[in-house]
mmCIF file of C-alpha atoms in Angstrom:
data_model
loop_
_atom_site.group_PDB
_atom_site.id
_atom_site.type_symbol
_atom_site.label_atom_id
_atom_site.label_comp_id
_atom_site.label_asym_id
_atom_site.label_seq_id
_atom_site.Cartn_x
_atom_site.Cartn_y
_atom_site.Cartn_z
ATOM 1 C CA MET A 1 -0.956 -8.611 -27.184
ATOM 2 C CA THR A 2 -0.996 -5.629 -29.521
ATOM 3 C CA SER A 3 1.352 -2.772 -30.339
ATOM 4 C CA ALA A 4 1.409 0.276 -28.068
ATOM 5 C CA HIS A 5 1.116 3.854 -29.285
ATOM 6 C CA GLY A 6 2.507 6.440 -26.874
ATOM 7 C CA ARG A 7 2.853 10.207 -26.814
ATOM 8 C CA THR A 8 3.366 13.121 -24.443
ATOM 9 C CA VAL A 9 0.193 14.906 -23.332
ATOM 10 C CA ASP A 10 -0.660 17.810 -21.034
ATOM 11 C CA VAL A 11 -2.992 17.357 -18.077
ATOM 12 C CA PRO A 12 -4.550 20.555 -16.652
ATOM 13 C CA THR A 13 -4.540 20.641 -12.858
ATOM 14 C CA GLU A 14 -5.633 23.173 -10.252
ATOM 15 C CA ASP A 15 -2.019 24.318 -9.948
ATOM 16 C CA GLY A 16 -0.869 24.326 -13.569
ATOM 17 C CA VAL A 17 -0.263 21.753 -16.265
ATOM 18 C CA ALA A 18 1.295 18.334 -15.693
ATOM 19 C CA ASP A 19 3.205 16.773 -18.548
ATOM 20 C CA ALA A 20 2.381 13.083 -18.887
ATOM 21 C CA TYR A 21 2.921 10.028 -21.040
ATOM 22 C CA LEU A 22 -0.188 8.416 -22.542
ATOM 23 C CA THR A 23 0.028 5.012 -24.208
ATOM 24 C CA HIS A 24 -2.696 2.767 -25.584
ATOM 25 C CA PRO A 25 -3.319 -0.166 -27.918
ATOM 26 C CA GLY A 26 -3.069 0.762 -31.582
ATOM 27 C CA ASP A 27 -6.565 -0.323 -32.576
ATOM 28 C CA GLY A 28 -8.111 3.066 -31.766
ATOM 29 C CA ALA A 29 -10.832 1.477 -29.617
ATOM 30 C CA PRO A 30 -11.497 2.472 -25.998
ATOM 31 C CA HIS A 31 -9.785 0.310 -23.390
ATOM 32 C CA PRO A 32 -9.831 0.220 -19.577
ATOM 33 C CA GLY A 33 -7.849 3.051 -18.035
ATOM 34 C CA VAL A 34 -4.822 2.683 -15.784
ATOM 35 C CA LEU A 35 -3.148 5.500 -13.875
ATOM 36 C CA LEU A 36 0.525 4.642 -13.349
ATOM 37 C CA TYR A 37 2.420 6.551 -10.681
ATOM 38 C CA GLN A 38 6.161 7.020 -10.983
ATOM 39 C CA ASP A 39 8.960 6.222 -8.603
ATOM 40 C CA ALA A 40 11.166 9.048 -7.324
ATOM 41 C CA PHE A 41 13.202 9.182 -10.530
ATOM 42 C CA GLY A 42 10.154 10.100 -12.563
ATOM 43 C CA VAL A 43 8.863 9.712 -16.089
ATOM 44 C CA ARG A 44 11.738 8.493 -18.250
ATOM 45 C CA PRO A 45 12.294 5.866 -20.977
ATOM 46 C CA HIS A 46 12.151 2.886 -18.605
ATOM 47 C CA LEU A 47 8.878 3.968 -17.006
ATOM 48 C CA LYS A 48 7.386 4.595 -20.450
ATOM 49 C CA ALA A 49 8.422 1.079 -21.464
ATOM 50 C CA MET A 50 6.582 -0.298 -18.440
ATOM 51 C CA ALA A 51 3.475 1.667 -19.434
ATOM 52 C CA ASP A 52 3.800 0.364 -22.999
ATOM 53 C CA ARG A 53 3.856 -3.195 -21.698
ATOM 54 C CA LEU A 54 0.532 -2.545 -19.971
ATOM 55 C CA ALA A 55 -0.856 -0.962 -23.132
ATOM 56 C CA GLU A 56 0.185 -4.010 -25.130
ATOM 57 C CA SER A 57 -1.944 -6.053 -22.739
ATOM 58 C CA GLY A 58 -5.035 -4.003 -23.569
ATOM 59 C CA TYR A 59 -5.051 -0.900 -21.364
ATOM 60 C CA CYS A 60 -4.900 2.851 -21.873
ATOM 61 C CA VAL A 61 -2.223 4.078 -19.479
ATOM 62 C CA LEU A 62 -1.520 7.581 -18.173
ATOM 63 C CA VAL A 63 1.843 8.280 -16.496
ATOM 64 C CA PRO A 64 1.825 11.812 -15.060
ATOM 65 C CA ASN A 65 4.896 13.741 -14.006
ATOM 66 C CA VAL A 66 3.822 14.228 -10.402
ATOM 67 C CA PHE A 67 6.682 16.702 -9.909
ATOM 68 C CA TYR A 68 5.325 19.041 -12.615
ATOM 69 C CA ARG A 69 5.432 22.006 -10.224
ATOM 70 C CA HIS A 70 9.224 21.772 -10.503
ATOM 71 C CA GLY A 71 9.339 21.521 -14.291
ATOM 72 C CA PRO A 72 8.913 18.887 -17.021
ATOM 73 C CA ALA A 73 10.205 15.355 -16.553
ATOM 74 C CA PRO A 74 12.826 14.461 -15.679
ATOM 75 C CA VAL A 75 13.040 17.223 -13.077
ATOM 76 C CA VAL A 76 16.667 16.348 -12.333
ATOM 77 C CA GLU A 77 19.251 15.093 -14.807
ATOM 78 C CA LEU A 78 19.510 11.311 -14.724
ATOM 79 C CA PRO A 79 22.165 8.948 -16.071
ATOM 80 C CA ASP A 80 21.104 6.088 -18.331
ATOM 81 C CA PHE A 81 21.794 3.702 -15.441
ATOM 82 C CA ILE A 82 20.924 4.927 -11.953
ATOM 83 C CA ASP A 83 23.117 3.751 -9.079
ATOM 84 C CA THR A 84 22.420 5.918 -6.037
ATOM 85 C CA THR A 85 25.371 4.401 -4.191
ATOM 86 C CA ALA A 86 27.693 5.839 -6.822
ATOM 87 C CA ARG A 87 25.553 8.959 -7.303
ATOM 88 C CA PRO A 88 24.067 9.928 -3.907
ATOM 89 C CA ASP A 89 23.579 13.442 -5.240
ATOM 90 C CA ILE A 90 20.566 12.264 -7.243
ATOM 91 C CA LEU A 91 18.490 11.442 -4.167
ATOM 92 C CA GLU A 92 19.832 14.501 -2.375
ATOM 93 C CA ARG A 93 18.360 16.656 -5.129
ATOM 94 C CA LEU A 94 15.132 14.691 -5.350
ATOM 95 C CA GLY A 95 14.497 14.595 -1.596
ATOM 96 C CA PRO A 96 13.098 18.122 -1.207
ATOM 97 C CA ILE A 97 11.027 17.694 -4.370
ATOM 98 C CA MET A 98 9.454 14.491 -3.057
ATOM 99 C CA ARG A 99 8.708 16.072 0.306
ATOM 100 C CA SER A 100 7.046 19.051 -1.396
ATOM 101 C CA LEU A 101 4.351 16.754 -2.806
ATOM 102 C CA THR A 102 2.167 16.712 0.293
ATOM 103 C CA PRO A 103 -0.788 14.324 0.643
ATOM 104 C CA ASP A 104 -3.199 17.229 0.083
ATOM 105 C CA LEU A 105 -1.493 18.167 -3.188
ATOM 106 C CA ALA A 106 -1.281 14.535 -4.271
ATOM 107 C CA VAL A 107 -5.004 14.004 -3.722
ATOM 108 C CA ARG A 108 -5.859 17.204 -5.581
ATOM 109 C CA ASP A 109 -3.672 16.196 -8.507
ATOM 110 C CA ALA A 110 -5.172 12.703 -8.528
ATOM 111 C CA GLY A 111 -8.535 14.241 -9.322
ATOM 112 C CA ALA A 112 -7.041 15.919 -12.392
ATOM 113 C CA TYR A 113 -5.376 12.711 -13.593
ATOM 114 C CA LEU A 114 -8.605 10.748 -13.161
ATOM 115 C CA ARG A 115 -10.551 13.432 -15.060
ATOM 116 C CA ALA A 116 -8.041 13.236 -17.896
ATOM 117 C CA LEU A 117 -8.683 9.509 -18.177
ATOM 118 C CA ALA A 118 -12.461 9.926 -17.949
ATOM 119 C CA GLU A 119 -12.475 12.551 -20.714
ATOM 120 C CA ASN A 120 -10.212 10.618 -23.086
ATOM 121 C CA PRO A 121 -12.112 8.778 -25.853
ATOM 122 C CA LEU A 122 -9.429 6.071 -25.810
ATOM 123 C CA VAL A 123 -10.465 5.132 -22.270
ATOM 124 C CA ALA A 124 -13.496 2.911 -21.722
ATOM 125 C CA ASP A 125 -16.324 4.185 -19.547
ATOM 126 C CA GLY A 126 -16.301 3.224 -15.902
ATOM 127 C CA PRO A 127 -13.773 3.123 -13.070
ATOM 128 C CA VAL A 128 -10.046 2.744 -13.579
ATOM 129 C CA ALA A 129 -7.102 0.986 -11.957
ATOM 130 C CA VAL A 130 -4.067 2.578 -10.339
ATOM 131 C CA THR A 131 -0.579 1.210 -9.876
ATOM 132 C CA GLY A 132 2.489 2.841 -8.366
ATOM 133 C CA TYR A 133 6.159 2.210 -7.649
ATOM 134 C CA CYS A 134 8.221 3.314 -4.646
ATOM 135 C CA MET A 135 6.692 6.684 -3.728
ATOM 136 C CA GLY A 136 4.041 5.946 -6.355
ATOM 137 C CA ALA A 137 2.675 3.155 -4.154
ATOM 138 C CA ARG A 138 1.788 5.794 -1.561
ATOM 139 C CA LEU A 139 0.095 7.859 -4.254
ATOM 140 C CA ALA A 140 -1.873 4.824 -5.438
ATOM 141 C CA LEU A 141 -3.113 4.157 -1.907
ATOM 142 C CA LEU A 142 -4.075 7.796 -1.378
ATOM 143 C CA THR A 143 -5.858 7.900 -4.739
ATOM 144 C CA ALA A 144 -7.870 4.774 -3.961
ATOM 145 C CA GLY A 145 -8.971 6.271 -0.637
ATOM 146 C CA SER A 146 -9.701 9.791 -1.836
ATOM 147 C CA HIS A 147 -11.514 8.822 -5.061
ATOM 148 C CA PRO A 148 -13.225 5.534 -4.156
ATOM 149 C CA GLU A 149 -15.936 5.947 -6.773
ATOM 150 C CA ARG A 150 -13.350 6.124 -9.563
ATOM 151 C CA VAL A 151 -10.816 3.468 -8.535
ATOM 152 C CA ALA A 152 -11.756 -0.195 -8.896
ATOM 153 C CA ALA A 153 -8.290 -1.631 -8.234
ATOM 154 C CA ALA A 154 -4.980 -0.349 -6.946
ATOM 155 C CA ALA A 155 -1.529 -1.875 -6.674
ATOM 156 C CA GLY A 156 1.752 -0.776 -5.177
ATOM 157 C CA PHE A 157 5.215 -2.251 -5.515
ATOM 158 C CA HIS A 158 8.252 -1.704 -3.272
ATOM 159 C CA GLY A 159 6.361 1.154 -1.657
ATOM 160 C CA GLY A 160 7.891 3.091 1.196
ATOM 161 C CA ARG A 161 6.303 4.794 4.216
ATOM 162 C CA LEU A 162 2.896 3.251 3.558
ATOM 163 C CA ALA A 163 1.929 2.923 7.222
ATOM 164 C CA THR A 164 3.829 5.307 9.465
ATOM 165 C CA GLU A 165 2.739 6.685 12.823
ATOM 166 C CA THR A 166 2.178 10.181 11.416
ATOM 167 C CA PRO A 167 -1.329 11.670 11.032
ATOM 168 C CA GLU A 168 -0.812 11.878 7.257
ATOM 169 C CA SER A 169 0.129 8.220 6.744
ATOM 170 C CA PRO A 170 -1.488 6.742 3.610
ATOM 171 C CA HIS A 171 -2.827 3.658 5.415
ATOM 172 C CA LEU A 172 -5.287 5.851 7.319
ATOM 173 C CA VAL A 173 -7.498 6.126 4.210
ATOM 174 C CA ALA A 174 -8.251 2.390 4.365
ATOM 175 C CA ASP A 175 -11.804 2.865 5.644
ATOM 176 C CA ARG A 176 -12.720 4.827 2.503
ATOM 177 C CA ILE A 177 -11.412 2.354 -0.057
ATOM 178 C CA ARG A 178 -13.791 0.326 -2.233
ATOM 179 C CA ALA A 179 -11.150 -1.016 -4.622
ATOM 180 C CA GLU A 180 -9.337 -4.328 -4.483
ATOM 181 C CA LEU A 181 -5.695 -3.797 -3.506
ATOM 182 C CA TYR A 182 -2.443 -5.646 -4.084
ATOM 183 C CA PHE A 183 0.936 -4.788 -2.581
ATOM 184 C CA GLY A 184 4.237 -6.414 -3.499
ATOM 185 C CA HIS A 185 6.687 -5.461 -0.758
ATOM 186 C CA ALA A 186 10.448 -5.567 -1.121
ATOM 187 C CA ASP A 187 12.026 -7.889 1.417
ATOM 188 C CA GLU A 188 15.057 -5.630 1.838
ATOM 189 C CA ASP A 189 13.474 -2.214 2.199
ATOM 190 C CA PRO A 190 14.367 0.141 5.062
ATOM 191 C CA SER A 191 11.560 2.476 3.957
ATOM 192 C CA LEU A 192 8.946 -0.195 4.793
ATOM 193 C CA PRO A 193 10.084 -2.153 7.855
ATOM 194 C CA PRO A 194 8.076 -5.147 9.117
ATOM 195 C CA GLU A 195 6.118 -3.077 11.622
ATOM 196 C CA GLN A 196 4.772 -0.919 8.793
ATOM 197 C CA MET A 197 3.866 -4.000 6.768
ATOM 198 C CA ARG A 198 1.908 -5.306 9.770
ATOM 199 C CA ARG A 199 0.241 -1.943 10.367
ATOM 200 C CA LEU A 200 -0.884 -1.725 6.734
ATOM 201 C CA GLU A 201 -2.239 -5.281 6.786
ATOM 202 C CA LYS A 202 -4.110 -4.619 10.030
ATOM 203 C CA ALA A 203 -5.692 -1.409 8.695
ATOM 204 C CA LEU A 204 -6.847 -2.992 5.433
ATOM 205 C CA THR A 205 -8.249 -6.035 7.210
ATOM 206 C CA ALA A 206 -10.080 -3.938 9.817
ATOM 207 C CA ALA A 207 -11.629 -1.832 7.049
ATOM 208 C CA GLY A 208 -12.822 -4.887 5.157
ATOM 209 C CA VAL A 209 -10.765 -4.006 2.074
ATOM 210 C CA ARG A 210 -10.220 -6.834 -0.402
ATOM 211 C CA HIS A 211 -6.463 -7.090 -0.567
ATOM 212 C CA ARG A 212 -3.337 -9.176 -0.735
ATOM 213 C CA CYS A 213 0.047 -8.118 0.586
ATOM 214 C CA GLU A 214 3.071 -10.210 -0.332
ATOM 215 C CA VAL A 215 6.754 -9.917 0.494
ATOM 216 C CA TYR A 216 9.146 -10.662 -2.377
ATOM 217 C CA PRO A 217 12.078 -12.554 -0.819
ATOM 218 C CA GLY A 218 15.480 -11.026 -1.423
ATOM 219 C CA ALA A 219 14.094 -8.115 -3.448
ATOM 220 C CA ARG A 220 15.376 -4.624 -2.788
ATOM 221 C CA HIS A 221 13.525 -1.333 -2.776
ATOM 222 C CA GLY A 222 13.094 -0.412 -6.448
ATOM 223 C CA PHE A 223 13.258 -3.979 -7.751
ATOM 224 C CA THR A 224 11.050 -3.333 -10.821
ATOM 225 C CA GLN A 225 13.184 -0.527 -12.203
ATOM 226 C CA ALA A 226 15.479 -2.029 -14.848
ATOM 227 C CA ASP A 227 17.512 1.154 -15.266
ATOM 228 C CA THR A 228 18.637 1.072 -11.619
ATOM 229 C CA SER A 229 21.024 -0.986 -9.509
ATOM 230 C CA ALA A 230 18.049 -2.327 -7.471
ATOM 231 C CA TYR A 231 16.564 -4.252 -10.414
ATOM 232 C CA ASP A 232 15.577 -7.877 -9.815
ATOM 233 C CA GLU A 233 14.340 -9.685 -12.914
ATOM 234 C CA ALA A 234 12.596 -12.548 -11.127
ATOM 235 C CA ALA A 235 10.795 -10.235 -8.717
ATOM 236 C CA THR A 236 9.822 -7.958 -11.584
ATOM 237 C CA GLU A 237 8.234 -10.791 -13.545
ATOM 238 C CA ARG A 238 6.366 -11.837 -10.405
ATOM 239 C CA HIS A 239 5.119 -8.247 -10.172
ATOM 240 C CA TRP A 240 3.865 -8.342 -13.761
ATOM 241 C CA ALA A 241 1.966 -11.564 -13.122
ATOM 242 C CA ALA A 242 0.324 -10.133 -10.006
ATOM 243 C CA LEU A 243 -0.538 -6.789 -11.613
ATOM 244 C CA LEU A 244 -2.002 -8.267 -14.785
ATOM 245 C CA ASP A 245 -3.990 -10.766 -12.729
ATOM 246 C CA LEU A 246 -5.468 -7.907 -10.683
ATOM 247 C CA LEU A 247 -6.368 -5.992 -13.821
ATOM 248 C CA LYS A 248 -7.907 -9.059 -15.443
ATOM 249 C CA ARG A 249 -10.152 -9.544 -12.412
ATOM 250 C CA THR A 250 -11.113 -5.860 -12.425
ATOM 251 C CA PHE A 251 -12.090 -5.294 -16.047
#
């Protein structure tokens, strides 16, 4: 473990400039790169703290504001503690913003984020890993499928809508993935019902993708986010063990 050094950076994209948080070990040496995708609430102190924890374990981590087309993070005002039951207006405001990030735009942006890592002298040469939370799990899956030569491992936690019946469902990129995947599903998650879990597992297995999908008993959608009412400490620590194990096997 080492101290993390973080700062805000700008990432040029085809559609503008994405603000992002970059954090890395303080030794100044290049380290394996990790692209960390946000949940719906976006880049904020808690998400930066999660990225710092990865950096302290020896990785250079980029956390882009995937909603940059709507302004710098956070794109909507957030309380210090997020309880969507008490504040349903938060998701009401975020809903249209999330839907505006189409798979085509997400894939295009992923290329820019991966270039930013490749061009950064603090990032070691070679492929990178991707991890994502809630909606970020979908982005991680899409990134692994659309940039297979750049992604060696990808993880997603309490992801929603990973394997729908729509023609744009993320699971349909399975046959292009070369990375090893890990998914930690929330047990109590209406955005990923059992039929979607089965559909995702079937697609990954049929495509020959190295993967493990696990259901975290009793965990709710958003269980890793300590600044929300969904937080589950035990499930979160299980997530850290699984993620760090995946990264250790990758690099």
